[in-house]
Coordinates of C-alpha atoms in Angstrom, one line a residue:
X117 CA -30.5 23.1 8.0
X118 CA -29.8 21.1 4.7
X119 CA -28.2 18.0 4.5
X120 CA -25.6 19.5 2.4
X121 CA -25.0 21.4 5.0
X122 CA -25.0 19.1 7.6
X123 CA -22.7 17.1 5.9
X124 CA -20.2 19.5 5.6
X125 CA -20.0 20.3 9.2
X126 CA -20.0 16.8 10.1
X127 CA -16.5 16.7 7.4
X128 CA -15.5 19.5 8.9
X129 CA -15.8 18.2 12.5
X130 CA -14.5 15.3 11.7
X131 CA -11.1 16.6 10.5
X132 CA -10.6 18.7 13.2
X133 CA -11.6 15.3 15.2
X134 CA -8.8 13.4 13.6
X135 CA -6.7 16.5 13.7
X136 CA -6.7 16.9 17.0
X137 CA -6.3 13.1 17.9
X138 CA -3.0 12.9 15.3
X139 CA -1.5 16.1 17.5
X140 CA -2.4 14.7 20.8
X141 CA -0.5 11.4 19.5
X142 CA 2.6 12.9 18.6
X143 CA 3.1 15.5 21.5
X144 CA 1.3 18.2 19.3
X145 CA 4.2 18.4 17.0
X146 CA 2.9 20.1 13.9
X147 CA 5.1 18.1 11.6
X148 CA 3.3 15.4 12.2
X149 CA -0.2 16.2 10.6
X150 CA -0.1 14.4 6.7
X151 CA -1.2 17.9 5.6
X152 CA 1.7 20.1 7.2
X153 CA 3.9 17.1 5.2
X154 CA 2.2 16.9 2.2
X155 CA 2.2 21.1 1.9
X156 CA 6.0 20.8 2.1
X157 CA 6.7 17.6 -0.3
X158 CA 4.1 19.3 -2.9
X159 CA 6.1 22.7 -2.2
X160 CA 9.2 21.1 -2.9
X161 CA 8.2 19.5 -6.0
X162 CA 7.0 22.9 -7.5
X163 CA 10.4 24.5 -6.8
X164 CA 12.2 21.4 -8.7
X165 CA 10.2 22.0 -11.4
X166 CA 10.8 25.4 -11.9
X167 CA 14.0 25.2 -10.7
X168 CA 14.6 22.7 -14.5
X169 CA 12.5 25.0 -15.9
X170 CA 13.9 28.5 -15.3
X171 CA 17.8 27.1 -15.0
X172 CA 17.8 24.7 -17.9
X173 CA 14.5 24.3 -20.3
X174 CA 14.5 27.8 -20.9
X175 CA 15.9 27.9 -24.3
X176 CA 16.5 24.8 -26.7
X177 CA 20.3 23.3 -26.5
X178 CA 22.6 21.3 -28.6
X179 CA 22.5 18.7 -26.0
X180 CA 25.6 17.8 -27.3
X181 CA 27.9 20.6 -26.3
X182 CA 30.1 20.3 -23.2
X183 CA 27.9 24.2 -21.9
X184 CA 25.0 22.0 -22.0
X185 CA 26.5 19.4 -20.1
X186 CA 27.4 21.3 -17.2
X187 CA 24.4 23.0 -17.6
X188 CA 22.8 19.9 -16.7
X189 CA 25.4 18.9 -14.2
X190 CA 25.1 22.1 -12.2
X191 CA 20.8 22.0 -12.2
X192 CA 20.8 18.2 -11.0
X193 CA 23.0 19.7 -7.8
X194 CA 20.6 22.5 -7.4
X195 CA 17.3 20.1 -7.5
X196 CA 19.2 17.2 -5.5
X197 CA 19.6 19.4 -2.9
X198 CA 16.6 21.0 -2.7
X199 CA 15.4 17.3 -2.1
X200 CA 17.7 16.1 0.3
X201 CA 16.7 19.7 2.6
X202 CA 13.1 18.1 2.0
X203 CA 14.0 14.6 3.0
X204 CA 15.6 15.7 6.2
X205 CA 13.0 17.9 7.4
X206 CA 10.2 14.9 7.0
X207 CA 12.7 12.5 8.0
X208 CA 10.9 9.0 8.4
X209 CA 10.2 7.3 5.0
X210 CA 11.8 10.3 2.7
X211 CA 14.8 9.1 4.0
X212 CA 14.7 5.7 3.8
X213 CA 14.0 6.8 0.0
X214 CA 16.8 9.0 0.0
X215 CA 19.2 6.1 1.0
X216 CA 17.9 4.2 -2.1
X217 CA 18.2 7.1 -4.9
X218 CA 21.9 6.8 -3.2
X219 CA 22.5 3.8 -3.5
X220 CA 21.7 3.4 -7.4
X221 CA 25.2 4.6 -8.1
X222 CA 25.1 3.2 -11.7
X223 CA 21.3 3.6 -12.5
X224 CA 20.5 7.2 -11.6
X225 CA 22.6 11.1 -12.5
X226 CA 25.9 11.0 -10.1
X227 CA 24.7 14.2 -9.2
X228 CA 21.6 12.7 -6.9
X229 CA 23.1 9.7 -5.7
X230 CA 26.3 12.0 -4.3
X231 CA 24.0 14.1 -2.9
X232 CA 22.0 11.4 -1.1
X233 CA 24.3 9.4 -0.1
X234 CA 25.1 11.7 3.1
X235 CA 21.9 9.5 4.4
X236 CA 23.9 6.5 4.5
X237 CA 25.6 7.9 7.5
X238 CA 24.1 11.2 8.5
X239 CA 21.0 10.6 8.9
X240 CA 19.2 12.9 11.0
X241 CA 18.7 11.8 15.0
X242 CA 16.1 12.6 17.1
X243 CA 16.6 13.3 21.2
X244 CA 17.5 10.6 23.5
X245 CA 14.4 11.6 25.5
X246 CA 11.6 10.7 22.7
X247 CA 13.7 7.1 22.1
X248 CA 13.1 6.7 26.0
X249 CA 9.2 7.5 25.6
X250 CA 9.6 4.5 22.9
X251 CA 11.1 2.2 25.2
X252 CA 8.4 2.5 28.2
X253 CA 5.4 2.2 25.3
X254 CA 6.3 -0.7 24.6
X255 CA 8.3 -2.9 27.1
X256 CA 5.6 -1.2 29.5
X257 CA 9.2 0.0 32.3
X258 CA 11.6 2.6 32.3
X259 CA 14.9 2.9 30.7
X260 CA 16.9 2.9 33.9
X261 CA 15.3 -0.4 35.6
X262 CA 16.8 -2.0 32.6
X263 CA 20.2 -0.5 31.4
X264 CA 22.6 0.0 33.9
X265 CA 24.3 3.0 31.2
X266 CA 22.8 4.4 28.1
X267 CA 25.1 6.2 25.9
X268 CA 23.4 9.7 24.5
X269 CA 24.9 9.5 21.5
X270 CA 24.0 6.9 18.7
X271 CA 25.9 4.5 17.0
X272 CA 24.3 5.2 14.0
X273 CA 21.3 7.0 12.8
X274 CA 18.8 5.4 10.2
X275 CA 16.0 6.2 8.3
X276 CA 13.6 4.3 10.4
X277 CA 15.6 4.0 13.9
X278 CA 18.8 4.7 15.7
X279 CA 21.1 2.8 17.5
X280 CA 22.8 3.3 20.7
X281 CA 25.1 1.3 23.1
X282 CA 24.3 0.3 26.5
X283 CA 25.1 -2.2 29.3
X284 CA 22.4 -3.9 31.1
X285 CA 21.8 -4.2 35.0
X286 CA 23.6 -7.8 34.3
X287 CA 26.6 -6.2 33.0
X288 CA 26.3 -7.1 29.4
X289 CA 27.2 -4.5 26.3
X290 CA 24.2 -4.4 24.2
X291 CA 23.2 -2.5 20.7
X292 CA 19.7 -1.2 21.0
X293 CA 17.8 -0.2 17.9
X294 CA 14.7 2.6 18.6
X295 CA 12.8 3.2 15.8
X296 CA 11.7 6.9 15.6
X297 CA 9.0 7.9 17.1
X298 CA 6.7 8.8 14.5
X299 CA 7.6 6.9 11.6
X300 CA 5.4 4.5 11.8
X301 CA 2.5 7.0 12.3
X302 CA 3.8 9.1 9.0
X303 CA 4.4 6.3 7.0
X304 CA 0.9 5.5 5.4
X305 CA 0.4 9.6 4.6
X306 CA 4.6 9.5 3.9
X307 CA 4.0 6.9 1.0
X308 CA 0.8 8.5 -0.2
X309 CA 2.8 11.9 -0.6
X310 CA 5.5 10.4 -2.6
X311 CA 3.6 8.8 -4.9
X312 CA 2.0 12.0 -5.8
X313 CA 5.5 13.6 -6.0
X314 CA 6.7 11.0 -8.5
X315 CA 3.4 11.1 -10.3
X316 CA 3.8 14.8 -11.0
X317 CA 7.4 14.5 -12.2
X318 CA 7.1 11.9 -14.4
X319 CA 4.4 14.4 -15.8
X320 CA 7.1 17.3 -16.1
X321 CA 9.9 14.9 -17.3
X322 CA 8.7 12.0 -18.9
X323 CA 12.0 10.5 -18.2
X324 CA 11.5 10.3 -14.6
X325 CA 10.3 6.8 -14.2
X326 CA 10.9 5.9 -10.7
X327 CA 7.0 4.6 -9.8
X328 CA 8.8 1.4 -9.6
X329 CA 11.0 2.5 -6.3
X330 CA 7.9 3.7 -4.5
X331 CA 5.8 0.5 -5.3
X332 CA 9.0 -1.3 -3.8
X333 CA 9.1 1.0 -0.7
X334 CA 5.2 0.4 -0.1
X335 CA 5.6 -2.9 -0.1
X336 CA 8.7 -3.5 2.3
X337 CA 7.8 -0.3 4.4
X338 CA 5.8 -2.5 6.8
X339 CA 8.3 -5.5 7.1
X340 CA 11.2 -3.1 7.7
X341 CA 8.8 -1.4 11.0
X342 CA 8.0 -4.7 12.2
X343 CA 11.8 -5.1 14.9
X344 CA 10.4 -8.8 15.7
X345 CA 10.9 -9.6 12.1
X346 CA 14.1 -8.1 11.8
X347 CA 15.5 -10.5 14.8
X348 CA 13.7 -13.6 13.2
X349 CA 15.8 -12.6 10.0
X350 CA 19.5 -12.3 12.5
X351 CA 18.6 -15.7 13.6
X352 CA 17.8 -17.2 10.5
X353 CA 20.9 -16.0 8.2
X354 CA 23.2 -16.7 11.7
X355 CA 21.7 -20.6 11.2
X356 CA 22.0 -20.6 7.5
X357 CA 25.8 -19.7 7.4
X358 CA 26.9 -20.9 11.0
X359 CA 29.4 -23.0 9.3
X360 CA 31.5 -19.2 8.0
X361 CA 33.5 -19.0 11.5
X362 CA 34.6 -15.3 10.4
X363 CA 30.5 -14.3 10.3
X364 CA 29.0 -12.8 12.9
X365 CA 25.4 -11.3 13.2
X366 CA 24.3 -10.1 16.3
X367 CA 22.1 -12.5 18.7
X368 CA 18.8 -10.9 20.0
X369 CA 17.8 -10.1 23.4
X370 CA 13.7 -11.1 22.8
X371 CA 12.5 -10.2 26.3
X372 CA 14.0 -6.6 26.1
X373 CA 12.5 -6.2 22.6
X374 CA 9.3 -5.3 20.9
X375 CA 7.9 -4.2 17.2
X376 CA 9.9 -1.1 18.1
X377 CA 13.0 -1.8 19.9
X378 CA 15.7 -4.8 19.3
X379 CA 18.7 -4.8 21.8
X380 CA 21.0 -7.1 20.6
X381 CA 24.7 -8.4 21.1
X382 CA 27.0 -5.3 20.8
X383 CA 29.6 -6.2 18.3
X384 CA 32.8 -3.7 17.4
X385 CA 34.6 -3.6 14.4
X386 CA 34.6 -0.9 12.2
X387 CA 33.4 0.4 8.7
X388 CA 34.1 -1.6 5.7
X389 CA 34.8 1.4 4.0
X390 CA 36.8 3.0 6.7
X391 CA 40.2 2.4 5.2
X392 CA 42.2 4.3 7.8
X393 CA 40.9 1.7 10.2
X394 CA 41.3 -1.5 7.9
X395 CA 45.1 -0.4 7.2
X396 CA 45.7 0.3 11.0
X397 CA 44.3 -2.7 12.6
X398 CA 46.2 -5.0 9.6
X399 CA 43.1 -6.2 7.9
X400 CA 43.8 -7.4 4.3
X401 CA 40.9 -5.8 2.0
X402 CA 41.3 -8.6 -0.5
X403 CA 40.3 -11.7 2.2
X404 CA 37.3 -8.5 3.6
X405 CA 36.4 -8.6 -0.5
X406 CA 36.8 -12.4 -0.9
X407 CA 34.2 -12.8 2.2
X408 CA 31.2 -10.8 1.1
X409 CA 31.6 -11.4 -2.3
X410 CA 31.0 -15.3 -1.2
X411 CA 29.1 -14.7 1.2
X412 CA 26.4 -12.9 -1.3
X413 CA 27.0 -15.2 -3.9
X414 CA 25.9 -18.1 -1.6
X415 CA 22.9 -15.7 -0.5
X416 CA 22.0 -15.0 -3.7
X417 CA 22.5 -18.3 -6.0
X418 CA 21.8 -21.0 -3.5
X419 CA 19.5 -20.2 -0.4
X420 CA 17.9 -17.5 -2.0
X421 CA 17.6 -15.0 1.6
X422 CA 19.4 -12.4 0.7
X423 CA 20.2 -9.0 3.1
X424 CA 19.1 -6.5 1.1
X425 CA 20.8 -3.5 2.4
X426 CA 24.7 -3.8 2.2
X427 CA 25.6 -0.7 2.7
X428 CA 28.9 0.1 4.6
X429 CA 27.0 1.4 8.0
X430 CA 25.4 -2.3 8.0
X431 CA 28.8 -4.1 7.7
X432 CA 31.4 -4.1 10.0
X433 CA 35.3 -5.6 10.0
X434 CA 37.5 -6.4 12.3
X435 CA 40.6 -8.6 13.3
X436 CA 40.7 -11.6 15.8
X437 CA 43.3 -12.2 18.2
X438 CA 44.1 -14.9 16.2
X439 CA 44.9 -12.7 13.3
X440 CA 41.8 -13.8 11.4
X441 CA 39.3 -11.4 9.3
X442 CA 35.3 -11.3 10.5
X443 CA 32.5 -9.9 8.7
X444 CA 30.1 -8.7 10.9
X445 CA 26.7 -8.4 9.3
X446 CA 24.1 -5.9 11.0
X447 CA 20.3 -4.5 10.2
X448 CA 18.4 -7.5 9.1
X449 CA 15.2 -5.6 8.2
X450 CA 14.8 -6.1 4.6
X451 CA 15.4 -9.7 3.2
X452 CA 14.4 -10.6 -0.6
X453 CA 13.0 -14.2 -0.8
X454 CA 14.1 -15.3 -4.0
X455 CA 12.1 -17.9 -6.1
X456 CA 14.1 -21.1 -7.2
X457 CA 12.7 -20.1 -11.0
X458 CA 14.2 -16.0 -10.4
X459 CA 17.5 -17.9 -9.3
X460 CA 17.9 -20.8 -12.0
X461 CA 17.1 -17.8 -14.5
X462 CA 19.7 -15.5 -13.2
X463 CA 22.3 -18.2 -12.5
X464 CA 21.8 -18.6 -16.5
X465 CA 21.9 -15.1 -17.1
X466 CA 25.2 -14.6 -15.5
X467 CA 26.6 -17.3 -17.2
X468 CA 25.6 -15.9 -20.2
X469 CA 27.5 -12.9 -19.6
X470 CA 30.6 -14.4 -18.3
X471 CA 30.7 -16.8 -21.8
X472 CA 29.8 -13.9 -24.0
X473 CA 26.9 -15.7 -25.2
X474 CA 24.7 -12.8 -26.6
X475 CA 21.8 -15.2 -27.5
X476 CA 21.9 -16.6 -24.3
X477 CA 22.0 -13.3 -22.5
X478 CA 19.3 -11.9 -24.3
X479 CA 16.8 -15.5 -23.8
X480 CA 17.5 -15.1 -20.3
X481 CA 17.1 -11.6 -19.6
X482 CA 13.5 -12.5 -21.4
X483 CA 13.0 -14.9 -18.9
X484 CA 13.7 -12.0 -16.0
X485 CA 11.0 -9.7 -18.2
X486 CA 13.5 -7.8 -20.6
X487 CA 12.0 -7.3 -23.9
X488 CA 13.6 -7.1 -27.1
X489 CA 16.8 -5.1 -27.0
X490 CA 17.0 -3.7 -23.7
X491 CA 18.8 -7.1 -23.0
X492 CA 22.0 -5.2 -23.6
X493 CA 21.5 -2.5 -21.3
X494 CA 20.6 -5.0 -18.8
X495 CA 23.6 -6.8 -19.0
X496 CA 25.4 -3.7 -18.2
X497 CA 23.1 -2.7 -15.4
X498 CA 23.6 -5.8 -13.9
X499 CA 27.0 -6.3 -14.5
X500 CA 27.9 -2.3 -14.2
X501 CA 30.4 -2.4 -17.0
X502 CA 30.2 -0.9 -20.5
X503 CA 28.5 -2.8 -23.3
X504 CA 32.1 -2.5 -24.9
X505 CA 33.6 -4.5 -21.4
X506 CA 30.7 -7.2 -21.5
X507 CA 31.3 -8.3 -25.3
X508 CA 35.2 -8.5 -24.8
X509 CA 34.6 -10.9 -21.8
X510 CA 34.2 -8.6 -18.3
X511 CA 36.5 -11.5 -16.2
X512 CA 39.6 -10.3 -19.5
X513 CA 39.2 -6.6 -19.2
X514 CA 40.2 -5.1 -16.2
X515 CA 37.9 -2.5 -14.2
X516 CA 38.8 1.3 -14.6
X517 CA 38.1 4.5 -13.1
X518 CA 37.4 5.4 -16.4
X519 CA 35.2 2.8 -17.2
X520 CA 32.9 4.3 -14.3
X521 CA 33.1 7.8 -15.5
X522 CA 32.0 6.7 -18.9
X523 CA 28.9 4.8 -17.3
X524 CA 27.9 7.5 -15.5
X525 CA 28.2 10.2 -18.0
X526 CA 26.0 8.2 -20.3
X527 CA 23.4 7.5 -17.7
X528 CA 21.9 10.2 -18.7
X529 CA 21.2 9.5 -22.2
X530 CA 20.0 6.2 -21.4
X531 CA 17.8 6.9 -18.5
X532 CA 14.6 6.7 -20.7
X533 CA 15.4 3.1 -21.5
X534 CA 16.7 2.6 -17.8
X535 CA 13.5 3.3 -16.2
X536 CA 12.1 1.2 -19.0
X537 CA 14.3 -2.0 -17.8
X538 CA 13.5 -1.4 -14.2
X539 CA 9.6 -0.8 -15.3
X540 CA 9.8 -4.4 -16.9
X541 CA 12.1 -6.3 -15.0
X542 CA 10.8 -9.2 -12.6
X543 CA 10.4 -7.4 -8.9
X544 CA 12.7 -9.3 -7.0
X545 CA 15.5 -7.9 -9.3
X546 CA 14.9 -4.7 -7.8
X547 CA 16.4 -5.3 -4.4
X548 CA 19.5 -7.7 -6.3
X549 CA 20.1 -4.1 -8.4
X550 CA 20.7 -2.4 -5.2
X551 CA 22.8 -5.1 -3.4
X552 CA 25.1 -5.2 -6.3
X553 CA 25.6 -1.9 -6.8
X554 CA 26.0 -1.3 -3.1
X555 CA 29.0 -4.4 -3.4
X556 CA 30.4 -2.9 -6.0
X557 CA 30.5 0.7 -4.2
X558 CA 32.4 -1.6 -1.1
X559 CA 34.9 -3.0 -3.8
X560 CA 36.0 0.0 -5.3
X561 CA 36.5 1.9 -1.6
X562 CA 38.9 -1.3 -1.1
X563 CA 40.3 -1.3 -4.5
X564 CA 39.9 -4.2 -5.1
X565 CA 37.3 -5.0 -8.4
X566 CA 40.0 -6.8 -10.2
X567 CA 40.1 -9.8 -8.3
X568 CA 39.9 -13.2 -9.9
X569 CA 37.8 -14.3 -7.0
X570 CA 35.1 -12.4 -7.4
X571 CA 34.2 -14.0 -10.7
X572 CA 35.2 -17.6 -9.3
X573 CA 33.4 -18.1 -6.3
X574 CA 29.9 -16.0 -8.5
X575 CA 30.5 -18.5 -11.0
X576 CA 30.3 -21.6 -9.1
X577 CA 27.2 -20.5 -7.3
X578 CA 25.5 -19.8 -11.0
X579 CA 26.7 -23.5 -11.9
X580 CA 25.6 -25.3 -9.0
X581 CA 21.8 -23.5 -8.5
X582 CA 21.7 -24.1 -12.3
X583 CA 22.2 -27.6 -11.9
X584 CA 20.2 -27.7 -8.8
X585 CA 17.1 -26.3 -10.7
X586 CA 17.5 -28.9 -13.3
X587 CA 17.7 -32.1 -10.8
X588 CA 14.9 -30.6 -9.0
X589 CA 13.1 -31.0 -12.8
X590 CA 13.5 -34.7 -12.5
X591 CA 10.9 -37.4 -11.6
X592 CA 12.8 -40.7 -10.9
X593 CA 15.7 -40.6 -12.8
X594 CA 18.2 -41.7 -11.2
X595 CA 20.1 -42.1 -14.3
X596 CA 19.7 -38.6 -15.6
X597 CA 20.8 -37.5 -12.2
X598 CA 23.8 -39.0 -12.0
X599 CA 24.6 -37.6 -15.6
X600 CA 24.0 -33.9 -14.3
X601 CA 26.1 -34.5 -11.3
X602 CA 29.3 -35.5 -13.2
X603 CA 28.2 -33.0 -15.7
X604 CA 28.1 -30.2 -12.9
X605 CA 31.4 -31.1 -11.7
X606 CA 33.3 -31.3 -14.9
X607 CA 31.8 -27.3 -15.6
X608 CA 33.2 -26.7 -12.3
X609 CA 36.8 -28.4 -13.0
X610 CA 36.8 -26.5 -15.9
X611 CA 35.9 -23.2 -14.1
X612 CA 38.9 -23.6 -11.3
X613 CA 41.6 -24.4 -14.6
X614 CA 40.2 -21.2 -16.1
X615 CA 40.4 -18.5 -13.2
X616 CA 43.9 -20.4 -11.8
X617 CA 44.7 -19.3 -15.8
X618 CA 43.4 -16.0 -16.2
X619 CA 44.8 -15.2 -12.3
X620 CA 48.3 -16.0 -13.8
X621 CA 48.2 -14.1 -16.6
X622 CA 47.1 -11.2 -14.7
X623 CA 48.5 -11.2 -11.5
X624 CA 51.3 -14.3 -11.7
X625 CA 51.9 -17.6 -9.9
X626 CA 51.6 -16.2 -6.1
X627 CA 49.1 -13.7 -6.2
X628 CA 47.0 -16.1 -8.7
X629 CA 46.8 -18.9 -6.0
X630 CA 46.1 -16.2 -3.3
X631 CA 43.2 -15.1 -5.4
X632 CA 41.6 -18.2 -6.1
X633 CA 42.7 -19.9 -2.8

């Protein structure tokens, strides 16, 4: 027999081998093999493709005219649902992927992140009965020597894990997290797949530049599957804001949890979204508003941890018996440690935008990795206003439906230099794109975009980690110290005397003071 031969036998055995094992593994469910996954992804793919091709790029249009337009409009809905079909049948990482296309409200064609953003709350679930196989893998007992009751249906249902309540044989009401049971096993041949997928599109539309999202994804994939990090994250924010009595993050349970299951303090409140529930119990949307938007700020411009996945199944509201408002901050799994140069810079860079300094803006959007024009564009990424907004001064001009629609409808056109920003752009502004955006999708469900203290409480977080940076720049100058520090808090004087005037000549006396106060 030649060794040709031999050797293809032996690659051939050895795929059965492996085959075999990966069934055996996952309960000899066929959609767990990386081929059965990859067929399917690579299947997909084709039938986008020709979807474009045979629905739109079959003749040339004036891409001008509103037939092409809804053309356009009508084809993204076909493909975005193809891909969201695709996404639930693999489950796992697609959607965790999924969730992000939807969350890049300002970035990406309206008619994908619509589409997507079902995944925020609908994620598929799997049987109670495979989360109860998780649980004795890993804390090594069964379900029922530990909870006293385990509610059958989740709380919520993630990309990675679900949650569901339960009481314990102490009597305590506990949140447990089970991540799903073949995630982790799918995720190495998940990523793999995807990365092919965006390679081919990017080959069919050039302007399909999203290798960016799947390099972030590989990269926090394993820190998101690791539940022991996620609890060290709870604890860590919990101590780093403990003096906000109206925050409250969960505390964890560590001898009833593993890399795979967190139970944690059950806390109720509901959706920060859920307006029906926020007019009913009384809850002021302004003070919800008011806390976040601090509450990131701080996260953001001074200790540089920030939660990195704000969207409204991860924070809950509710009202005290003492009539006050809490934020209640849940799924700790991705942080993004922020560099004091990446906040100094950014600090600066909102600053810029807030004076209308256009030199400024475009030095420190350099700084951040933006070359040569694209600093405008940035701007409004960051920002999510028009170009037009951000030159007249975006804490003047008050936020518009409008001003939304127009973004969106020209995302399009600009998507070329888009995913040329976001191919360019330091990597920890990734996850800060997301956050805001996902904030500013929170705002506009409350209504609430216009407020004056929004722009306040950003602004004194940019001044003070700006000033920060700078003392931290000094040897022994005690002198020069000093000098920042009364510098710092003349800026900041100057900021409360602005927003106390632009709050009056927007909303008058009252409501100014309750805006800034």
């Amino acid at each position: 027999m030649s060794l040709r031969r031999v050797l293809g036998y032996g690659a051939l055995g050895a795929g059965l081998v492996s085959t075999g094992l990966s069934l055996h593994t996952n309960d000899y469910d066929p959609n767990s093999l990386g081929i059965v996954r990859l067929s399917r992804s690579a299947a997909a793919v084709v039938d986008v493709a020709l979807t474009y091709k045979r629905e739109l790029y079959y003749r040339e249009w004036d891409k001008e005219t509103p037939e092409y337009k809804a053309e356009k409009s009508r084809v993204h809905k076909i493909a975005a649902e193809k891909l969201l079909k695709l996404i639930c049948t693999n489950k796992g990482v697609y959607i965790k992927v999924g969730q992000h296309i939807g969350a890049l409200e300002y970035l990406l064609p309206k008619e994908f992140v619509q589409t997507m953003k079902v995944l925020h709350s609908d994620a598929p679930q799997n049987p109670i009965e495979d989360l109860y196989k998780v649980i004795r893998q890993d804390l090594k007992c069964n379900p029922e020597d530990i909870f006293d009751s385990f509610e059958r249906e989740p709380l919520g249902t993630a990309s990675l894990a679900q949650v569901h309540k339960a009481r314990l044989k102490t009597g305590e009401i506990v949140a447990v997290k089970v991540q799903h049971p073949y995630v982790k096993g799918n995720s190495r041949v998940d990523m793999k797949t995807m990365e092919l997928a965006v390679n081919v599109l990017s080959r069919i539309f050039p302007d399909f530049k999203i290798h960016w999202l799947v390099e972030e994804s590989k990269k926090n994939l394993p820190v998101e599957l690791d539940f022991l990090n996620e609890g060290r994250n709870a604890e860590k924010v919990a101590k780093h804001f403990e003096k906000y009595s109206w925050l409250r993050v969960p505390k964890i349970y560590w001898h009833l949890s593993s890399t795979r299951v967190l139970v944690m303090e059950y806390l109720e409140g509901g959706h920060v979204t859920d307006l029906s529930y926020i007019k009913s119990n009384k809850i002021d949307a302004f003070a919800v508003s008011n806390r976040i938007g601090q509450l990131y700020s701080e996260m953001i411009f001074k200790t540089g941890f920030v939660h990195s996945d704000p969207h409204p199944g991860n924070i809950l509201v509710r009202r005290t018996p003492q009539h006050n408002v809490e934020i209640i901050l849940l799924d700790h799994g991705l942080y993004a440690n922020l560099t004091d140069k990446f906040r100094y810079d950014y600090s600066k860079l909102w600053l810029s935008i807030l004076n209308v300094d256009r030199k400024a803006m475009r030095f420190h959007s350099e700084q951040l990795g933006i070359k040569g024009d694209l600093y405008g564009l940035f701007a409004c990424m960051v920002t999510g206003r028009p170009w037009e907004t951000v030159m007249q001064g975006i804490t003047k001009v008050k936020y518009s439906k409008e001003e939304k629609n127009t973004l969106q409808s020209n995302t399009s056109m600009v998507l070329p230099h888009i995913s040329d920003v976001l191919e360019q752009v330091d990597r920890q502004m990734l996850l800060i794109l997301k956050t805001n955006d996902l904030i500013r999708g929170i705002e506009s469900t409350l209504r609430t975009q216009n407020r004056m203290t929004a722009f306040w409480v950003m602004s004194k977080f940019c001044v003070q980690s700006s000033y920060a940076e700078q003392r931290t720049q000094l040897a022994n100058s005690r002198s020069r110290a000093l000098w920042l520090q009364l510098r710092e808090r003349w800026e900041l004087l100057k900021l409360n005397c602005y927003y106390l005037y632009l709050g009056l000549i927007n909303f008058g006396f009252l409501e100014a003071l309750k805006q800034v106060i």
